[in-house]
CSV table of C-alpha atoms in Angstrom, one decimal:
chain,number,residue,atom,x,y,z
V,41,MET,CA,31.0,27.8,-29.3
V,42,GLY,CA,27.8,29.8,-29.3
V,43,ASP,CA,25.7,26.7,-29.7
V,44,ALA,CA,27.6,25.1,-26.8
V,45,THR,CA,26.9,28.1,-24.7
V,46,MET,CA,23.2,28.0,-25.6
V,47,HIS,CA,23.0,24.4,-24.7
V,48,ALA,CA,24.7,25.0,-21.4
V,49,HIS,CA,22.3,27.7,-20.6
V,50,ALA,CA,19.3,25.5,-21.6
V,51,ASP,CA,20.6,22.7,-19.3
V,52,ALA,CA,21.0,25.1,-16.4
V,53,ALA,CA,17.5,26.3,-16.9
V,54,THR,CA,16.0,22.8,-17.0
V,55,PRO,CA,14.9,21.7,-13.6
V,56,ALA,CA,16.3,18.4,-12.2
V,57,SER,CA,14.0,15.4,-12.5
V,58,PRO,CA,12.0,14.9,-9.3
V,59,PRO,CA,12.7,11.8,-7.2
V,60,THR,CA,10.4,8.9,-8.0
V,61,THR,CA,8.7,6.8,-5.4
V,62,ARG,CA,7.2,3.5,-6.5
V,63,ILE,CA,4.1,2.4,-4.5
V,64,ILE,CA,3.6,-1.3,-4.7
V,65,VAL,CA,0.1,-2.6,-3.9
V,66,PHE,CA,0.2,-6.3,-2.8
V,67,ALA,CA,-3.0,-8.0,-4.0
V,68,ARG,CA,-4.4,-11.2,-5.4
V,69,LEU,CA,-7.3,-12.0,-7.7
V,70,PRO,CA,-10.6,-11.8,-5.8
V,71,VAL,CA,-11.7,-15.4,-5.8
V,72,PRO,CA,-14.1,-16.7,-3.1
V,73,GLY,CA,-12.3,-19.1,-0.9
V,74,ARG,CA,-8.8,-17.7,-1.7
V,75,VAL,CA,-9.0,-14.3,-0.1
V,76,LYS,CA,-9.7,-13.2,3.5
V,77,THR,CA,-10.0,-16.8,4.7
V,78,ARG,CA,-10.1,-15.8,8.4
V,79,LEU,CA,-13.0,-13.4,7.8
V,80,ALA,CA,-14.6,-16.0,5.5
V,81,ALA,CA,-14.8,-18.4,8.4
V,82,SER,CA,-17.4,-16.1,10.0
V,83,VAL,CA,-19.2,-14.5,7.0
V,84,GLY,CA,-18.7,-17.0,4.2
V,85,PRO,CA,-16.4,-16.9,1.2
V,86,GLY,CA,-18.8,-14.8,-0.9
V,87,ASP,CA,-19.1,-11.8,1.5
V,88,ALA,CA,-15.4,-12.0,2.4
V,89,CYS,CA,-14.5,-11.9,-1.3
V,90,ALA,CA,-16.8,-8.9,-2.0
V,91,LEU,CA,-15.2,-7.0,0.9
V,92,TYR,CA,-11.7,-7.9,-0.2
V,93,GLU,CA,-12.4,-6.8,-3.8
V,94,ALA,CA,-13.9,-3.5,-2.7
V,95,CYS,CA,-11.0,-2.8,-0.4
V,96,ALA,CA,-8.4,-3.8,-3.0
V,97,ARG,CA,-10.0,-1.4,-5.6
V,98,HIS,CA,-10.1,1.3,-2.9
V,99,THR,CA,-6.4,0.9,-2.0
V,100,LEU,CA,-5.3,0.9,-5.7
V,101,ALA,CA,-7.3,4.0,-6.4
V,102,SER,CA,-5.7,5.8,-3.4
V,103,ALA,CA,-2.3,4.8,-4.7
V,104,LEU,CA,-3.1,6.2,-8.1
V,105,GLU,CA,-4.4,9.4,-6.6
V,106,CYS,CA,-1.2,10.0,-4.7
V,107,GLY,CA,1.6,12.3,-6.0
V,108,GLY,CA,0.2,15.8,-6.3
V,109,GLY,CA,-1.6,15.2,-9.6
V,110,GLY,CA,-4.5,17.5,-8.7
V,111,GLY,CA,-7.2,15.1,-9.7
V,112,PRO,CA,-8.5,11.5,-9.4
V,113,HIS,CA,-6.0,8.8,-10.6
V,114,SER,CA,-3.3,11.3,-11.5
V,115,THR,CA,0.3,10.1,-10.9
V,116,SER,CA,2.2,12.0,-13.5
V,117,SER,CA,2.6,15.3,-11.9
V,118,THR,CA,4.4,16.5,-8.8
V,119,THR,CA,5.1,19.6,-6.8
V,120,HIS,CA,8.5,20.9,-5.6
V,121,SER,CA,7.9,19.4,-2.1
V,122,HIS,CA,6.7,16.0,-3.1
V,123,PRO,CA,8.4,13.1,-5.0
V,124,ARG,CA,6.8,11.9,-8.2
V,125,VAL,CA,4.8,8.7,-7.7
V,126,CYS,CA,4.4,5.6,-9.9
V,127,VAL,CA,2.2,2.7,-9.0
V,128,CYS,CA,2.7,-1.1,-9.3
V,129,LEU,CA,0.2,-3.9,-8.6
V,130,ALA,CA,2.2,-6.9,-7.4
V,131,HIS,CA,0.0,-10.0,-7.6
V,132,THR,CA,0.5,-13.4,-6.1
V,133,ALA,CA,2.6,-15.7,-8.2
V,134,GLY,CA,-0.2,-18.2,-8.7
V,135,ASP,CA,-2.4,-15.6,-10.4
V,136,ALA,CA,-2.1,-15.4,-14.2
V,137,ALA,CA,-1.0,-12.0,-15.3
V,138,GLU,CA,-3.6,-11.8,-18.1
V,139,ASP,CA,-6.4,-12.6,-15.5
V,140,VAL,CA,-5.1,-9.8,-13.2
V,141,ARG,CA,-4.9,-7.3,-16.0
V,142,ALA,CA,-8.5,-8.2,-17.1
V,143,TRP,CA,-9.7,-7.8,-13.5
V,144,VAL,CA,-8.0,-4.4,-13.1
V,145,GLY,CA,-9.2,-3.3,-16.5
V,146,SER,CA,-12.8,-4.0,-15.5
V,147,PHE,CA,-12.8,-0.9,-13.2
V,148,LEU,CA,-9.8,1.3,-14.0
V,149,PRO,CA,-10.0,3.9,-16.8
V,150,PRO,CA,-7.8,2.9,-19.8
V,151,ALA,CA,-5.3,5.7,-19.1
V,152,ASP,CA,-4.7,4.5,-15.6
V,153,LEU,CA,-4.5,0.9,-16.7
V,154,ALA,CA,-1.8,1.8,-19.3
V,155,ARG,CA,0.2,3.6,-16.6
V,156,LEU,CA,-0.1,0.9,-14.0
V,157,ASP,CA,2.8,-1.7,-13.8
V,158,ILE,CA,1.5,-5.2,-13.1
V,159,THR,CA,4.1,-7.8,-11.9
V,160,PRO,CA,4.1,-11.0,-10.0
V,161,GLN,CA,5.4,-11.3,-6.5
V,162,VAL,CA,8.3,-13.7,-6.0
V,163,SER,CA,7.3,-17.2,-5.2
V,164,ASN,CA,8.2,-17.4,-1.5
V,165,PRO,CA,6.0,-18.5,1.4
V,166,ASP,CA,7.5,-15.8,3.6
V,167,LEU,CA,5.7,-12.5,3.4
V,168,GLY,CA,8.7,-10.5,4.6
V,169,GLU,CA,10.9,-12.0,1.9
V,170,LYS,CA,8.3,-11.2,-0.8
V,171,MET,CA,8.1,-7.5,0.4
V,172,LEU,CA,11.9,-7.1,0.4
V,173,ALA,CA,12.2,-8.7,-3.0
V,174,SER,CA,9.6,-6.3,-4.4
V,175,LEU,CA,11.2,-3.3,-2.7
V,176,HIS,CA,14.7,-4.1,-4.0
V,177,ALA,CA,13.4,-4.7,-7.5
V,178,ALA,CA,11.8,-1.3,-7.5
V,179,LEU,CA,14.9,0.4,-6.1
V,180,ALA,CA,16.9,-1.1,-8.9
V,181,SER,CA,14.7,0.4,-11.6
V,182,PRO,CA,16.0,3.6,-13.3
V,183,GLY,CA,15.0,6.8,-11.5
V,184,CYS,CA,13.4,5.2,-8.5
V,185,THR,CA,14.8,6.6,-5.2
V,186,ALA,CA,12.2,5.0,-2.8
V,187,ALA,CA,9.6,2.3,-2.8
V,188,ILE,CA,6.6,1.5,-0.6
V,189,VAL,CA,4.7,-1.8,-0.2
V,190,VAL,CA,1.1,-1.5,1.0
V,191,GLY,CA,-1.5,-4.2,1.6
V,192,THR,CA,-5.2,-4.2,0.7
V,193,ASP,CA,-6.9,-4.8,4.0
V,194,ILE,CA,-6.7,-1.2,5.6
V,195,PRO,CA,-9.6,0.9,4.4
V,196,ASP,CA,-8.2,4.1,6.0
V,197,VAL,CA,-5.0,4.1,3.9
V,198,SER,CA,-5.6,7.4,2.1
V,199,PRO,CA,-3.6,9.2,-0.6
V,200,SER,CA,-2.4,11.5,2.2
V,201,VAL,CA,-1.0,8.6,4.2
V,202,LEU,CA,0.8,7.3,1.2
V,203,GLN,CA,2.1,10.8,0.3
V,204,SER,CA,3.4,11.2,3.9
V,205,ALA,CA,5.3,7.9,3.7
V,206,ALA,CA,6.8,9.0,0.3
V,207,ASP,CA,7.9,12.3,1.8
V,208,LEU,CA,9.4,10.6,4.9
V,209,LEU,CA,11.5,8.5,2.6
V,210,GLN,CA,13.2,11.6,1.2
V,211,GLN,CA,14.7,12.0,4.7
V,212,HIS,CA,15.0,8.5,6.1
V,213,GLY,CA,16.0,5.0,5.0
V,214,ALA,CA,12.8,3.3,6.0
V,215,VAL,CA,9.3,3.9,7.1
V,216,TRP,CA,6.6,1.7,8.6
V,217,GLY,CA,2.9,2.3,9.0
V,218,PRO,CA,1.7,0.8,12.4
V,219,ALA,CA,-1.4,-1.3,12.5
V,220,ASP,CA,-3.7,-1.6,15.5
V,221,ASP,CA,-3.0,-5.3,15.9
V,222,GLY,CA,0.8,-4.9,16.4
V,223,GLY,CA,1.8,-5.4,12.8
V,224,PHE,CA,2.2,-2.9,10.0
V,225,TYR,CA,0.2,-2.0,6.9
V,226,LEU,CA,2.9,-0.2,5.0
V,227,MET,CA,6.7,-0.6,4.6
V,228,GLY,CA,9.0,1.7,2.6
V,229,LEU,CA,12.7,1.8,1.8
V,230,SER,CA,14.8,4.4,0.1
V,231,HIS,CA,18.1,4.1,-1.7
V,232,ALA,CA,19.9,5.1,1.5
V,233,SER,CA,18.6,1.9,3.1
V,234,VAL,CA,20.1,-0.6,0.6
V,235,PRO,CA,23.3,-1.5,2.6
V,236,ALA,CA,21.4,-1.9,5.8
V,237,THR,CA,18.7,-4.0,4.3
V,238,THR,CA,21.3,-6.3,2.8
V,239,ALA,CA,22.5,-6.8,6.4
V,240,ILE,CA,18.9,-7.4,7.4
V,241,GLU,CA,18.5,-10.1,4.8
V,242,ALA,CA,21.7,-11.7,5.9
V,243,ALA,CA,20.5,-11.8,9.5
V,244,GLY,CA,17.2,-13.5,8.3
V,245,LEU,CA,15.1,-10.9,10.1
V,246,PHE,CA,11.8,-11.8,8.5
V,247,ALA,CA,12.5,-15.5,8.8
V,248,SER,CA,12.2,-15.1,12.6
V,249,VAL,CA,9.1,-12.9,12.6
V,250,GLU,CA,5.9,-14.7,13.7
V,251,TRP,CA,3.4,-13.2,11.3
V,252,SER,CA,-0.2,-12.4,12.5
V,253,THR,CA,1.1,-11.9,16.1
V,254,PRO,CA,1.1,-8.7,18.1
V,255,GLY,CA,4.9,-8.5,18.0
V,256,VAL,CA,5.4,-8.2,14.3
V,257,LEU,CA,6.2,-4.5,14.1
V,258,GLN,CA,8.3,-4.4,17.2
V,259,ALA,CA,10.4,-7.4,16.1
V,260,THR,CA,10.9,-5.8,12.6
V,261,LEU,CA,11.9,-2.4,14.0
V,262,SER,CA,14.3,-4.0,16.5
V,263,GLY,CA,16.1,-5.9,13.7
V,264,ALA,CA,16.1,-2.8,11.4
V,265,HIS,CA,17.7,-0.6,14.1
V,266,SER,CA,20.2,-3.4,14.9
V,267,ALA,CA,21.2,-3.4,11.2
V,268,GLY,CA,21.8,0.4,11.3
V,269,LEU,CA,18.8,1.4,9.3
V,270,ASP,CA,17.7,5.0,9.6
V,271,CYS,CA,14.0,4.6,10.4
V,272,ALA,CA,11.4,7.3,10.5
V,273,ASP,CA,9.7,7.5,13.9
V,274,VAL,CA,6.8,5.0,13.9
V,275,GLY,CA,4.5,7.8,15.1
V,276,CYS,CA,4.9,9.8,11.9
V,277,LEU,CA,2.1,7.8,10.2
V,278,PRO,CA,-1.3,7.1,11.8
V,279,ARG,CA,-2.0,3.8,13.5
V,280,LEU,CA,-4.7,2.1,11.5
V,281,ARG,CA,-7.0,-0.9,11.8
V,282,ASP,CA,-6.7,-3.8,9.3
V,283,ILE,CA,-9.6,-6.1,8.8
V,284,ASP,CA,-8.8,-9.8,9.3
V,285,THR,CA,-11.8,-11.0,11.3
V,286,LEU,CA,-15.5,-10.3,11.8
V,287,ALA,CA,-14.6,-8.5,15.1
V,288,ASP,CA,-12.2,-6.2,13.1
V,289,LEU,CA,-14.9,-5.5,10.6
V,290,ARG,CA,-17.5,-4.7,13.2
V,291,GLU,CA,-15.2,-2.3,15.0
V,292,TRP,CA,-14.1,-0.5,11.9
V,293,ALA,CA,-17.6,-0.2,10.4
V,294,GLY,CA,-18.9,1.2,13.7
V,295,GLN,CA,-16.2,3.7,14.4
V,296,ALA,CA,-16.3,7.4,13.7
V,297,THR,CA,-14.5,8.7,10.6
V,298,CYS,CA,-10.8,9.1,11.2
V,299,GLU,CA,-10.3,12.6,9.9
V,300,ASP,CA,-6.5,12.5,10.6
V,301,THR,CA,-6.0,9.8,7.9
V,302,CYS,CA,-7.6,11.9,5.1
V,303,SER,CA,-6.5,15.4,5.7
V,304,GLY,CA,-6.2,17.0,2.3
V,305,ASP,CA,-7.7,14.1,0.4
V,306,ASP,CA,-10.4,14.8,-2.2
V,307,GLY,CA,-13.9,13.5,-2.3
V,308,GLY,CA,-13.0,10.4,-4.3
V,309,PHE,CA,-11.3,8.8,-1.3
V,310,LEU,CA,-14.1,9.7,1.1
V,311,ARG,CA,-16.8,8.5,-1.2
V,312,ARG,CA,-15.0,5.2,-1.7
V,313,ARG,CA,-14.5,4.7,2.0
V,314,ASP,CA,-18.1,5.6,2.8
V,315,ALA,CA,-19.3,3.0,0.3
V,316,LEU,CA,-16.9,0.4,1.7
V,317,ARG,CA,-18.2,1.2,5.2
V,318,GLU,CA,-21.8,0.7,4.0
V,319,LEU,CA,-20.9,-2.7,2.5
V,320,ALA,CA,-19.2,-3.6,5.8
V,321,LEU,CA,-22.3,-2.6,7.8
V,322,GLN,CA,-24.5,-4.8,5.5
V,323,VAL,CA,-22.2,-7.8,5.9
V,324,CYS,CA,-22.2,-7.2,9.7
V,325,GLU,CA,-26.0,-7.1,9.7
V,326,ARG,CA,-26.3,-10.3,7.7
V,327,HIS,CA,-24.0,-12.0,10.3
V,328,ARG,CA,-25.1,-10.3,13.4
V,329,ASP,CA,-25.7,-13.6,15.3
V,330,GLN,CA,-22.2,-14.9,14.4
V,331,ALA,CA,-19.7,-14.8,17.2
């Protein structure tokens, strides 16, 4: 009885495990001619691939720095106010897993590589269905209470932006990060959203979305609200620019630093973004006569 009492007191003293949010970075192997094809039409496949790879590494590093770890690439710690974060790289189905791991291993420290989940996206031509499948798979994993999908063509997605999205999913069923072009750079769901997202899938929401058009976010939000999904206000996350074309690249490279996207972020994010901007300026200069 004494032992039982001691165990009961020990259990009472042990803090509950923090909620876990999985950040899923959608990426593909950086192969010239296979990435950033719209940008490549103006700057060539080599420069487009170099920019893509730099931005993909930057986004993955920002995800790994999220979660209150107190240092670069730390995902194992948390504070009382933030959920724990784990990171997954979801690569296109056509990329061999061993090639993806070799690529990531060429720039990540071994400890980060060991902690990173690498998994293929579902083989589906529809981007929305791919995202939903990855989100639902994450939510089905033990201990995961929320999941976020983020792309690799938004240089200003900082650890603070990702942390804000994770925090919002503790209070809401879904969150979206609005992009300047009318789409979204981030989508997150929590366990509370599962019944509603089942209804969304049944309604074929993403099958009717015209991707790469200005109405993507509005159509998605409209369907989500119709399905009864509790969505965080779209203004809770900053509106950011994605880079699809040379015009996008020129505008982003020439703009002033967006301080509101990196409040509280350490120098690692800022240094990476500055280096990426310098690369963008060099590409823009090489193609200054290109329309």
